mmCIF file of C-alpha atoms and ligand atoms in Angstrom:
data_model
loop_
_atom_site.group_PDB
_atom_site.id
_atom_site.type_symbol
_atom_site.label_atom_id
_atom_site.label_comp_id
_atom_site.label_asym_id
_atom_site.label_seq_id
_atom_site.Cartn_x
_atom_site.Cartn_y
_atom_site.Cartn_z
ATOM 1 C CA UNK A 18 14.196 -16.914 -18.914
ATOM 2 C CA UNK A 19 13.213 -13.138 -19.265
ATOM 3 C CA UNK A 20 12.375 -13.356 -22.882
ATOM 4 C CA UNK A 21 9.834 -16.314 -21.607
ATOM 5 C CA UNK A 22 9.072 -14.075 -18.843
ATOM 6 C CA UNK A 23 8.306 -11.344 -21.568
ATOM 7 C CA UNK A 24 6.183 -13.249 -23.758
ATOM 8 C CA UNK A 25 4.081 -14.721 -21.078
ATOM 9 C CA UNK A 26 3.400 -11.628 -19.690
ATOM 10 C CA UNK A 27 2.071 -10.216 -23.001
ATOM 11 C CA UNK A 28 0.337 -13.049 -23.861
ATOM 12 C CA UNK A 29 -1.733 -12.800 -20.511
ATOM 13 C CA UNK A 30 -1.902 -9.584 -19.651
ATOM 14 C CA UNK A 31 -0.101 -9.458 -16.669
ATOM 15 C CA UNK A 32 2.351 -7.724 -14.784
ATOM 16 C CA UNK A 33 5.332 -8.459 -12.344
ATOM 17 C CA UNK A 34 5.850 -6.932 -8.607
ATOM 18 C CA UNK A 35 8.717 -7.656 -6.781
ATOM 19 C CA UNK A 36 9.646 -6.283 -2.925
ATOM 20 C CA UNK A 37 12.427 -5.150 -2.979
ATOM 21 C CA UNK A 38 13.990 -7.677 -0.938
ATOM 22 C CA UNK A 39 13.961 -10.214 -3.754
ATOM 23 C CA UNK A 40 16.749 -11.638 -5.527
ATOM 24 C CA UNK A 41 18.673 -9.879 -8.230
ATOM 25 C CA UNK A 42 17.724 -11.181 -10.962
ATOM 26 C CA UNK A 43 13.926 -11.158 -9.560
ATOM 27 C CA UNK A 44 14.298 -7.295 -9.313
ATOM 28 C CA UNK A 45 15.658 -6.968 -12.536
ATOM 29 C CA UNK A 46 12.852 -9.078 -14.605
ATOM 30 C CA UNK A 47 10.218 -7.117 -12.691
ATOM 31 C CA UNK A 48 7.950 -4.435 -13.786
ATOM 32 C CA UNK A 49 7.929 -2.668 -10.794
ATOM 33 C CA UNK A 50 10.056 -3.178 -7.732
ATOM 34 C CA UNK A 51 9.065 -1.038 -4.322
ATOM 35 C CA UNK A 52 8.312 -1.378 -0.564
ATOM 36 C CA UNK A 53 5.437 -3.081 0.819
ATOM 37 C CA UNK A 54 3.410 0.566 0.333
ATOM 38 C CA UNK A 55 4.333 1.346 -3.130
ATOM 39 C CA UNK A 56 3.382 -2.189 -4.247
ATOM 40 C CA UNK A 57 -0.416 -2.520 -2.794
ATOM 41 C CA UNK A 58 -0.447 1.094 -4.286
ATOM 42 C CA UNK A 59 0.517 0.068 -7.024
ATOM 43 C CA UNK A 60 -1.507 -3.020 -6.760
ATOM 44 C CA UNK A 61 -4.430 -1.193 -6.110
ATOM 45 C CA UNK A 62 -4.215 1.230 -9.522
ATOM 46 C CA UNK A 63 -2.568 -0.938 -12.122
ATOM 47 C CA UNK A 64 -4.838 -2.044 -15.360
ATOM 48 C CA UNK A 65 -3.911 -5.863 -15.870
ATOM 49 C CA UNK A 66 -5.737 -9.192 -15.318
ATOM 50 C CA UNK A 67 -2.907 -10.797 -13.905
ATOM 51 C CA UNK A 68 -0.326 -10.116 -11.162
ATOM 52 C CA UNK A 69 2.564 -11.983 -10.318
ATOM 53 C CA UNK A 70 3.751 -10.739 -6.718
ATOM 54 C CA UNK A 71 7.027 -12.130 -5.988
ATOM 55 C CA UNK A 72 7.345 -11.052 -1.935
ATOM 56 C CA UNK A 73 5.435 -13.033 0.522
ATOM 57 C CA UNK A 74 2.191 -13.786 1.007
ATOM 58 C CA UNK A 75 0.789 -11.173 2.745
ATOM 59 C CA UNK A 76 1.336 -8.955 0.413
ATOM 60 C CA UNK A 77 -0.366 -11.084 -2.910
ATOM 61 C CA UNK A 78 -2.810 -11.663 -0.239
ATOM 62 C CA UNK A 79 -2.876 -7.031 -0.192
ATOM 63 C CA UNK A 80 -3.390 -7.424 -3.669
ATOM 64 C CA UNK A 81 -6.262 -9.558 -4.114
ATOM 65 C CA UNK A 82 -8.058 -7.650 -1.699
ATOM 66 C CA UNK A 83 -7.843 -4.820 -3.436
ATOM 67 C CA UNK A 84 -8.317 -5.678 -6.374
ATOM 68 C CA UNK A 85 -10.201 -9.081 -6.660
ATOM 69 C CA UNK A 86 -11.106 -8.988 -10.313
ATOM 70 C CA UNK A 87 -7.820 -9.905 -10.762
ATOM 71 C CA UNK A 88 -5.547 -12.859 -10.797
ATOM 72 C CA UNK A 89 -2.860 -12.854 -8.249
ATOM 73 C CA UNK A 90 -0.246 -15.104 -8.264
ATOM 74 C CA UNK A 91 2.269 -15.936 -5.300
ATOM 75 C CA UNK A 92 4.891 -18.190 -7.264
ATOM 76 C CA UNK A 93 5.850 -20.228 -4.489
ATOM 77 C CA UNK A 94 3.089 -20.827 -1.923
ATOM 78 C CA UNK A 95 5.596 -21.467 0.758
ATOM 79 C CA UNK A 96 7.215 -17.793 0.599
ATOM 80 C CA UNK A 97 5.330 -16.654 3.883
ATOM 81 C CA UNK A 98 6.406 -14.001 6.633
ATOM 82 C CA UNK A 99 6.879 -15.531 9.996
ATOM 83 C CA UNK A 100 5.776 -12.025 11.601
ATOM 84 C CA UNK A 101 2.567 -12.389 10.352
ATOM 85 C CA UNK A 102 1.836 -15.662 12.309
ATOM 86 C CA UNK A 103 2.683 -14.269 15.311
ATOM 87 C CA UNK A 104 -1.097 -12.837 16.200
ATOM 88 C CA UNK A 105 -4.576 -14.168 15.283
ATOM 89 C CA UNK A 106 -7.583 -12.943 14.410
ATOM 90 C CA UNK A 107 -8.472 -14.517 18.140
ATOM 91 C CA UNK A 108 -5.892 -12.500 19.298
ATOM 92 C CA UNK A 109 -6.980 -9.281 18.308
ATOM 93 C CA UNK A 110 -10.395 -10.149 19.386
ATOM 94 C CA UNK A 111 -9.060 -10.646 23.012
ATOM 95 C CA UNK A 112 -6.864 -7.308 22.645
ATOM 96 C CA UNK A 113 -10.405 -5.262 21.631
ATOM 97 C CA UNK A 114 -12.435 -7.087 24.855
ATOM 98 C CA UNK A 115 -9.452 -6.072 27.185
ATOM 99 C CA UNK A 116 -8.888 -2.303 25.816
ATOM 100 C CA UNK A 117 -12.141 -1.273 24.506
ATOM 101 C CA UNK A 118 -12.798 1.975 22.630
ATOM 102 C CA UNK A 119 -8.927 1.960 21.429
ATOM 103 C CA UNK A 120 -7.895 1.822 17.825
ATOM 104 C CA UNK A 121 -6.036 -0.931 16.192
ATOM 105 C CA UNK A 122 -3.264 -0.463 13.985
ATOM 106 C CA UNK A 123 -1.943 -3.555 12.207
ATOM 107 C CA UNK A 124 1.328 -3.723 10.625
ATOM 108 C CA UNK A 125 0.634 -4.660 6.915
ATOM 109 C CA UNK A 126 2.852 -7.825 7.790
ATOM 110 C CA UNK A 127 -0.729 -9.568 8.872
ATOM 111 C CA UNK A 128 -2.851 -12.062 7.599
ATOM 112 C CA UNK A 129 -6.056 -11.013 5.202
ATOM 113 C CA UNK A 130 -7.833 -12.421 8.981
ATOM 114 C CA UNK A 131 -6.218 -10.395 11.286
ATOM 115 C CA UNK A 132 -6.382 -7.191 8.987
ATOM 116 C CA UNK A 133 -10.642 -7.543 9.014
ATOM 117 C CA UNK A 134 -10.514 -7.312 12.931
ATOM 118 C CA UNK A 135 -8.151 -4.261 12.714
ATOM 119 C CA UNK A 136 -9.253 -0.255 12.127
ATOM 120 C CA UNK A 137 -6.260 0.848 9.799
ATOM 121 C CA UNK A 138 -3.166 -1.069 8.218
ATOM 122 C CA UNK A 139 0.215 0.888 7.792
ATOM 123 C CA UNK A 140 3.393 0.400 6.832
ATOM 124 C CA UNK A 141 7.051 1.101 7.530
ATOM 125 C CA UNK A 142 7.168 3.980 5.505
ATOM 126 C CA UNK A 143 3.574 5.856 6.754
ATOM 127 C CA UNK A 144 3.029 4.328 10.242
ATOM 128 C CA UNK A 145 4.320 7.446 11.909
ATOM 129 C CA UNK A 146 1.922 9.547 10.237
ATOM 130 C CA UNK A 147 -1.119 7.201 10.597
ATOM 131 C CA UNK A 148 0.066 6.689 14.093
ATOM 132 C CA UNK A 149 -0.337 10.346 14.935
ATOM 133 C CA UNK A 150 -3.149 11.290 12.401
ATOM 134 C CA UNK A 151 -6.182 9.150 14.310
ATOM 135 C CA UNK A 152 -8.219 10.755 16.822
ATOM 136 C CA UNK A 153 -6.860 8.829 19.979
ATOM 137 C CA UNK A 154 -4.293 8.897 22.607
ATOM 138 C CA UNK A 155 -4.347 5.298 22.993
ATOM 139 C CA UNK A 156 -3.154 3.097 20.452
ATOM 140 C CA UNK A 157 -3.119 -1.213 19.644
ATOM 141 C CA UNK A 158 -0.413 -1.834 17.492
ATOM 142 C CA UNK A 159 0.358 -5.382 15.932
ATOM 143 C CA UNK A 160 2.361 -7.294 16.045
ATOM 144 C CA UNK A 161 5.673 -5.587 15.657
ATOM 145 C CA UNK A 162 7.182 -5.132 18.939
ATOM 146 C CA UNK A 163 10.101 -3.414 17.655
ATOM 147 C CA UNK A 164 7.906 -1.044 15.335
ATOM 148 C CA UNK A 165 5.817 -0.666 17.602
ATOM 149 C CA UNK A 166 8.298 0.587 20.292
ATOM 150 C CA UNK A 167 9.864 3.193 17.405
ATOM 151 C CA UNK A 168 6.280 4.971 17.006
ATOM 152 C CA UNK A 169 6.537 5.297 20.962
ATOM 153 C CA UNK A 170 9.044 7.579 20.485
ATOM 154 C CA UNK A 171 7.171 9.662 17.374
ATOM 155 C CA UNK A 172 4.736 10.231 19.158
ATOM 156 C CA UNK A 173 2.575 11.344 22.411
ATOM 157 C CA UNK A 174 0.224 8.969 22.441
ATOM 158 C CA UNK A 175 0.134 5.844 24.580
ATOM 159 C CA UNK A 176 1.205 2.885 22.083
ATOM 160 C CA UNK A 177 0.598 -1.052 23.542
ATOM 161 C CA UNK A 178 2.585 -3.482 21.214
ATOM 162 C CA UNK A 179 1.948 -6.959 20.146
ATOM 163 C CA UNK A 180 5.438 -8.948 21.282
ATOM 164 C CA UNK A 181 5.458 -10.192 17.105
ATOM 165 C CA UNK A 182 8.870 -9.486 15.536
ATOM 166 C CA UNK A 183 11.095 -9.984 12.344
ATOM 167 C CA UNK A 184 13.382 -12.948 12.984
ATOM 168 C CA UNK A 185 15.680 -11.229 10.002
ATOM 169 C CA UNK A 186 16.022 -8.013 11.422
ATOM 170 C CA UNK A 187 15.997 -9.169 15.403
ATOM 171 C CA UNK A 188 19.766 -10.806 13.969
ATOM 172 C CA UNK A 189 21.152 -7.146 14.016
ATOM 173 C CA UNK A 190 22.530 -6.444 17.272
ATOM 174 C CA UNK A 191 24.008 -2.711 18.545
ATOM 175 C CA UNK A 192 27.376 -4.890 18.639
ATOM 176 C CA UNK A 193 26.921 -4.466 14.772
ATOM 177 C CA UNK A 194 26.417 -1.040 14.732
ATOM 178 C CA UNK A 195 29.999 -0.431 16.981
ATOM 179 C CA UNK A 196 32.159 -2.393 14.767
ATOM 180 C CA UNK A 197 30.652 -0.777 11.450
ATOM 181 C CA UNK A 198 31.487 2.687 13.554
ATOM 182 C CA UNK A 199 34.775 1.605 14.221
ATOM 183 C CA UNK A 200 35.499 0.247 10.931
ATOM 184 C CA UNK A 201 33.907 2.694 8.776
ATOM 185 C CA UNK A 202 33.646 5.824 10.922
ATOM 186 C CA UNK A 203 32.672 8.269 7.797
ATOM 187 C CA UNK A 204 30.162 5.509 6.793
ATOM 188 C CA UNK A 205 26.227 6.331 7.732
ATOM 189 C CA UNK A 206 24.110 3.661 9.294
ATOM 190 C CA UNK A 207 20.334 3.463 7.826
ATOM 191 C CA UNK A 208 18.280 0.822 9.450
ATOM 192 C CA UNK A 209 14.778 -0.426 9.379
ATOM 193 C CA UNK A 210 12.522 0.268 12.256
ATOM 194 C CA UNK A 211 11.768 -3.566 12.736
ATOM 195 C CA UNK A 212 14.950 -3.496 14.388
ATOM 196 C CA UNK A 213 15.796 -3.677 18.139
ATOM 197 C CA UNK A 214 15.343 -0.580 19.631
ATOM 198 C CA UNK A 215 19.035 -0.550 21.239
ATOM 199 C CA UNK A 216 20.406 -0.683 16.971
ATOM 200 C CA UNK A 217 17.348 2.188 16.007
ATOM 201 C CA UNK A 218 18.994 4.443 18.861
ATOM 202 C CA UNK A 219 22.524 4.251 17.514
ATOM 203 C CA UNK A 220 21.854 3.918 13.781
ATOM 204 C CA UNK A 221 22.034 7.413 12.030
ATOM 205 C CA UNK A 222 18.416 7.388 10.134
ATOM 206 C CA UNK A 223 15.696 4.942 10.381
ATOM 207 C CA UNK A 224 13.366 4.305 6.944
ATOM 208 C CA UNK A 225 11.248 1.274 5.835
ATOM 209 C CA UNK A 226 12.872 0.514 2.506
ATOM 210 C CA UNK A 227 11.661 3.143 0.001
ATOM 211 C CA UNK A 228 12.565 5.956 2.650
ATOM 212 C CA UNK A 229 16.520 4.227 2.493
ATOM 213 C CA UNK A 230 16.399 4.765 -1.844
ATOM 214 C CA UNK A 231 15.489 8.205 -1.042
ATOM 215 C CA UNK A 232 17.649 9.050 1.342
ATOM 216 C CA UNK A 233 19.969 7.362 -1.001
ATOM 217 C CA UNK A 234 19.826 9.642 -3.646
ATOM 218 C CA UNK A 235 20.113 12.779 -1.574
ATOM 219 C CA UNK A 236 23.018 11.550 0.852
ATOM 220 C CA UNK A 237 26.135 13.034 0.607
ATOM 221 C CA UNK A 238 27.484 10.088 2.548
ATOM 222 C CA UNK A 239 29.805 7.839 -0.090
ATOM 223 C CA UNK A 240 29.576 4.766 1.945
ATOM 224 C CA UNK A 241 26.319 3.494 3.304
ATOM 225 C CA UNK A 242 25.762 0.616 5.675
ATOM 226 C CA UNK A 243 22.044 -0.573 6.058
ATOM 227 C CA UNK A 244 20.052 -2.433 8.686
ATOM 228 C CA UNK A 245 18.080 -4.676 6.911
ATOM 229 C CA UNK A 246 17.591 -7.657 4.214
ATOM 230 C CA UNK A 247 20.752 -8.124 1.796
ATOM 231 C CA UNK A 248 18.394 -7.798 -1.360
ATOM 232 C CA UNK A 249 18.274 -4.019 -0.587
ATOM 233 C CA UNK A 250 21.969 -3.935 -1.421
ATOM 234 C CA UNK A 251 21.309 -4.894 -5.094
ATOM 235 C CA UNK A 252 18.259 -2.536 -5.355
ATOM 236 C CA UNK A 253 20.187 0.501 -3.546
ATOM 237 C CA UNK A 254 23.701 -0.199 -6.307
ATOM 238 C CA UNK A 255 21.124 -0.318 -9.384
ATOM 239 C CA UNK A 256 19.903 3.118 -8.183
ATOM 240 C CA UNK A 257 23.166 4.426 -6.632
ATOM 241 C CA UNK A 258 26.169 3.059 -9.341
ATOM 242 C CA UNK A 259 28.317 5.224 -7.656
ATOM 243 C CA UNK A 260 28.064 4.859 -3.565
ATOM 244 C CA UNK A 261 29.342 2.119 -1.863
ATOM 245 C CA UNK A 262 26.682 -0.355 0.118
ATOM 246 C CA UNK A 263 27.111 -2.522 2.737
ATOM 247 C CA UNK A 264 25.161 -4.509 5.454
ATOM 248 C CA UNK A 265 25.224 -4.386 8.777
ATOM 249 C CA UNK A 266 24.843 -8.431 9.552
ATOM 250 C CA UNK A 267 24.100 -11.711 7.316
ATOM 251 C CA UNK A 268 20.370 -10.610 7.166
ATOM 252 C CA UNK A 269 18.179 -12.871 4.944
ATOM 253 C CA UNK A 270 15.022 -13.614 4.703
ATOM 254 C CA UNK A 271 14.416 -16.776 3.780
ATOM 255 C CA UNK A 272 11.047 -16.285 2.710
ATOM 256 C CA UNK A 273 11.640 -13.776 0.589
ATOM 257 C CA UNK A 274 14.479 -15.636 -1.634
ATOM 258 C CA UNK A 275 12.543 -18.800 -2.180
ATOM 259 C CA UNK A 276 11.280 -16.902 -5.290
ATOM 260 C CA UNK A 277 13.792 -17.280 -8.504
ATOM 261 C CA UNK A 278 13.189 -16.094 -11.737
ATOM 262 C CA UNK A 279 12.040 -19.628 -13.337
ATOM 263 C CA UNK A 280 9.184 -19.352 -10.356
ATOM 264 C CA UNK A 281 7.927 -16.228 -12.094
ATOM 265 C CA UNK A 282 7.605 -17.717 -15.387
ATOM 266 C CA UNK A 283 6.602 -20.925 -13.880
ATOM 267 C CA UNK A 284 3.297 -19.150 -11.994
ATOM 268 C CA UNK A 285 2.460 -17.534 -15.256
ATOM 269 C CA UNK A 286 2.618 -20.577 -17.298
ATOM 270 C CA UNK A 287 0.608 -22.969 -14.798
ATOM 271 C CA UNK A 288 -1.076 -20.822 -13.193
ATOM 272 C CA UNK A 289 -0.213 -20.671 -9.595
ATOM 273 C CA UNK A 290 -0.125 -20.347 -7.043
ATOM 274 C CA UNK A 291 -4.265 -18.277 -7.151
ATOM 275 C CA UNK A 292 -4.143 -16.016 -3.816
ATOM 276 C CA UNK A 293 -7.683 -15.363 -2.554
ATOM 277 C CA UNK A 294 -9.317 -14.026 0.133
ATOM 278 C CA UNK A 295 -13.060 -14.891 1.095
ATOM 279 C CA UNK A 296 -15.678 -12.383 0.269
ATOM 280 C CA UNK A 297 -16.843 -11.411 3.964
ATOM 281 C CA UNK A 298 -12.813 -11.179 5.189
ATOM 282 C CA UNK A 299 -11.989 -9.193 2.236
ATOM 283 C CA UNK A 300 -14.433 -6.376 2.661
ATOM 284 C CA UNK A 301 -13.547 -6.277 5.955
ATOM 285 C CA UNK A 302 -9.226 -5.909 5.453
ATOM 286 C CA UNK A 303 -10.399 -3.852 2.381
ATOM 287 C CA UNK A 304 -11.569 -0.982 4.954
ATOM 288 C CA UNK A 305 -8.391 -1.448 7.226
ATOM 289 C CA UNK A 306 -6.043 -1.085 3.825
ATOM 290 C CA UNK A 307 -8.230 1.381 2.507
ATOM 291 C CA UNK A 308 -7.674 3.377 5.391
ATOM 292 C CA UNK A 309 -4.264 3.288 4.904
ATOM 293 C CA UNK A 310 -3.896 4.387 1.078
ATOM 294 C CA UNK A 311 -6.266 7.286 1.902
ATOM 295 C CA UNK A 312 -3.907 8.666 5.420
ATOM 296 C CA UNK A 313 -0.901 7.344 4.323
ATOM 297 C CA UNK A 314 -0.195 8.768 0.685
HETATM 298 P P1 LIG B 28 9.099 -2.072 3.632
HETATM 299 O O1 LIG B 28 7.636 -1.820 3.805
HETATM 300 O O2 LIG B 28 9.740 -1.312 4.082
HETATM 301 O O3 LIG B 28 9.204 -2.413 2.498
HETATM 302 O O4 LIG B 28 9.173 -3.948 4.491
HETATM 303 C C1 LIG B 28 8.469 -4.935 4.637
HETATM 304 C C2 LIG B 28 9.190 -5.915 5.165
HETATM 305 O O5 LIG B 28 8.958 -7.270 5.089
HETATM 306 C C3 LIG B 28 10.195 -5.665 6.226
HETATM 307 O O6 LIG B 28 10.867 -6.604 6.707
HETATM 308 FE FE1 LIG B 29 8.508 -10.949 7.540
HETATM 309 FE FE2 LIG B 29 10.686 -10.491 8.099
HETATM 310 FE FE3 LIG B 29 10.979 -11.418 5.984
HETATM 311 FE FE4 LIG B 29 9.947 -8.982 5.838
HETATM 312 S S1 LIG B 29 12.180 -9.680 6.125
HETATM 313 S S2 LIG B 29 9.069 -10.616 4.995
HETATM 314 S S3 LIG B 29 8.914 -9.042 7.962
HETATM 315 S S4 LIG B 29 10.401 -12.417 7.993
#
């Protein structure tokens, strides 16, 4: 499979991008493995004809928004992010009517349609920086209420959050943190900001997936327990082979796990599934993504 993929990549001038939550076999075969922000940046800068995006649909959509001249392929059509479906463009329009003159920041886990209605976008890697840089005392934040609540603890601004959530991170409870502390008192606990507020409050550190990798590189702890999708365990163990990692709970994102290596191969063989965004939506959504790339770098 790896050889077939290599030949197909060369023949098609393609690169394989994989999110940190992808299956081990996909991470190992990808050209770049990263967090949502890193992958958006790579997609906007890299020179190639085809991008095979091993992740979920909004990530491939971001690549298509930023680089419409490239052919962006999502190997499994059904790979989607349930949180991104918890808000629609109509919802954002209504929110804007209710809170006029209030900037709307959307998490990158949203559809192109929703991004087109928002002022700027953010990922977990740059959300605090972007919120604090905006010239406003009140900000509408969609769709992740946990990330919104976390942001409210990191700023003096008022954050009005939408009531969406990530079903995978929601599984992690305060009990999981307390049990881990009892079982392994010397381990460090690092959680994603999509976790429940009580989990975040009980953890030692809060980072997006890229931040977790940077933290693991400099941490003195021998054992780190993570509160995020279990794909990170492979990513961390590959980068830090001398440290031990465990997950706080059985946190599997079924959508991130849909893509197998054979799907990436078939994507290039059969040129499927092409992700495109209507030009009128793309232009407006690109403004929000460009602002994030500019402010959040
Ligand atoms: P990161 O931006 O931290 O990679 O997270 C993406 C995601 O989908 C988290 O659930
Ligand atoms: Fe969406 Fe959660 Fe899966 Fe991330 S882990 S893609 S936020 S469902």
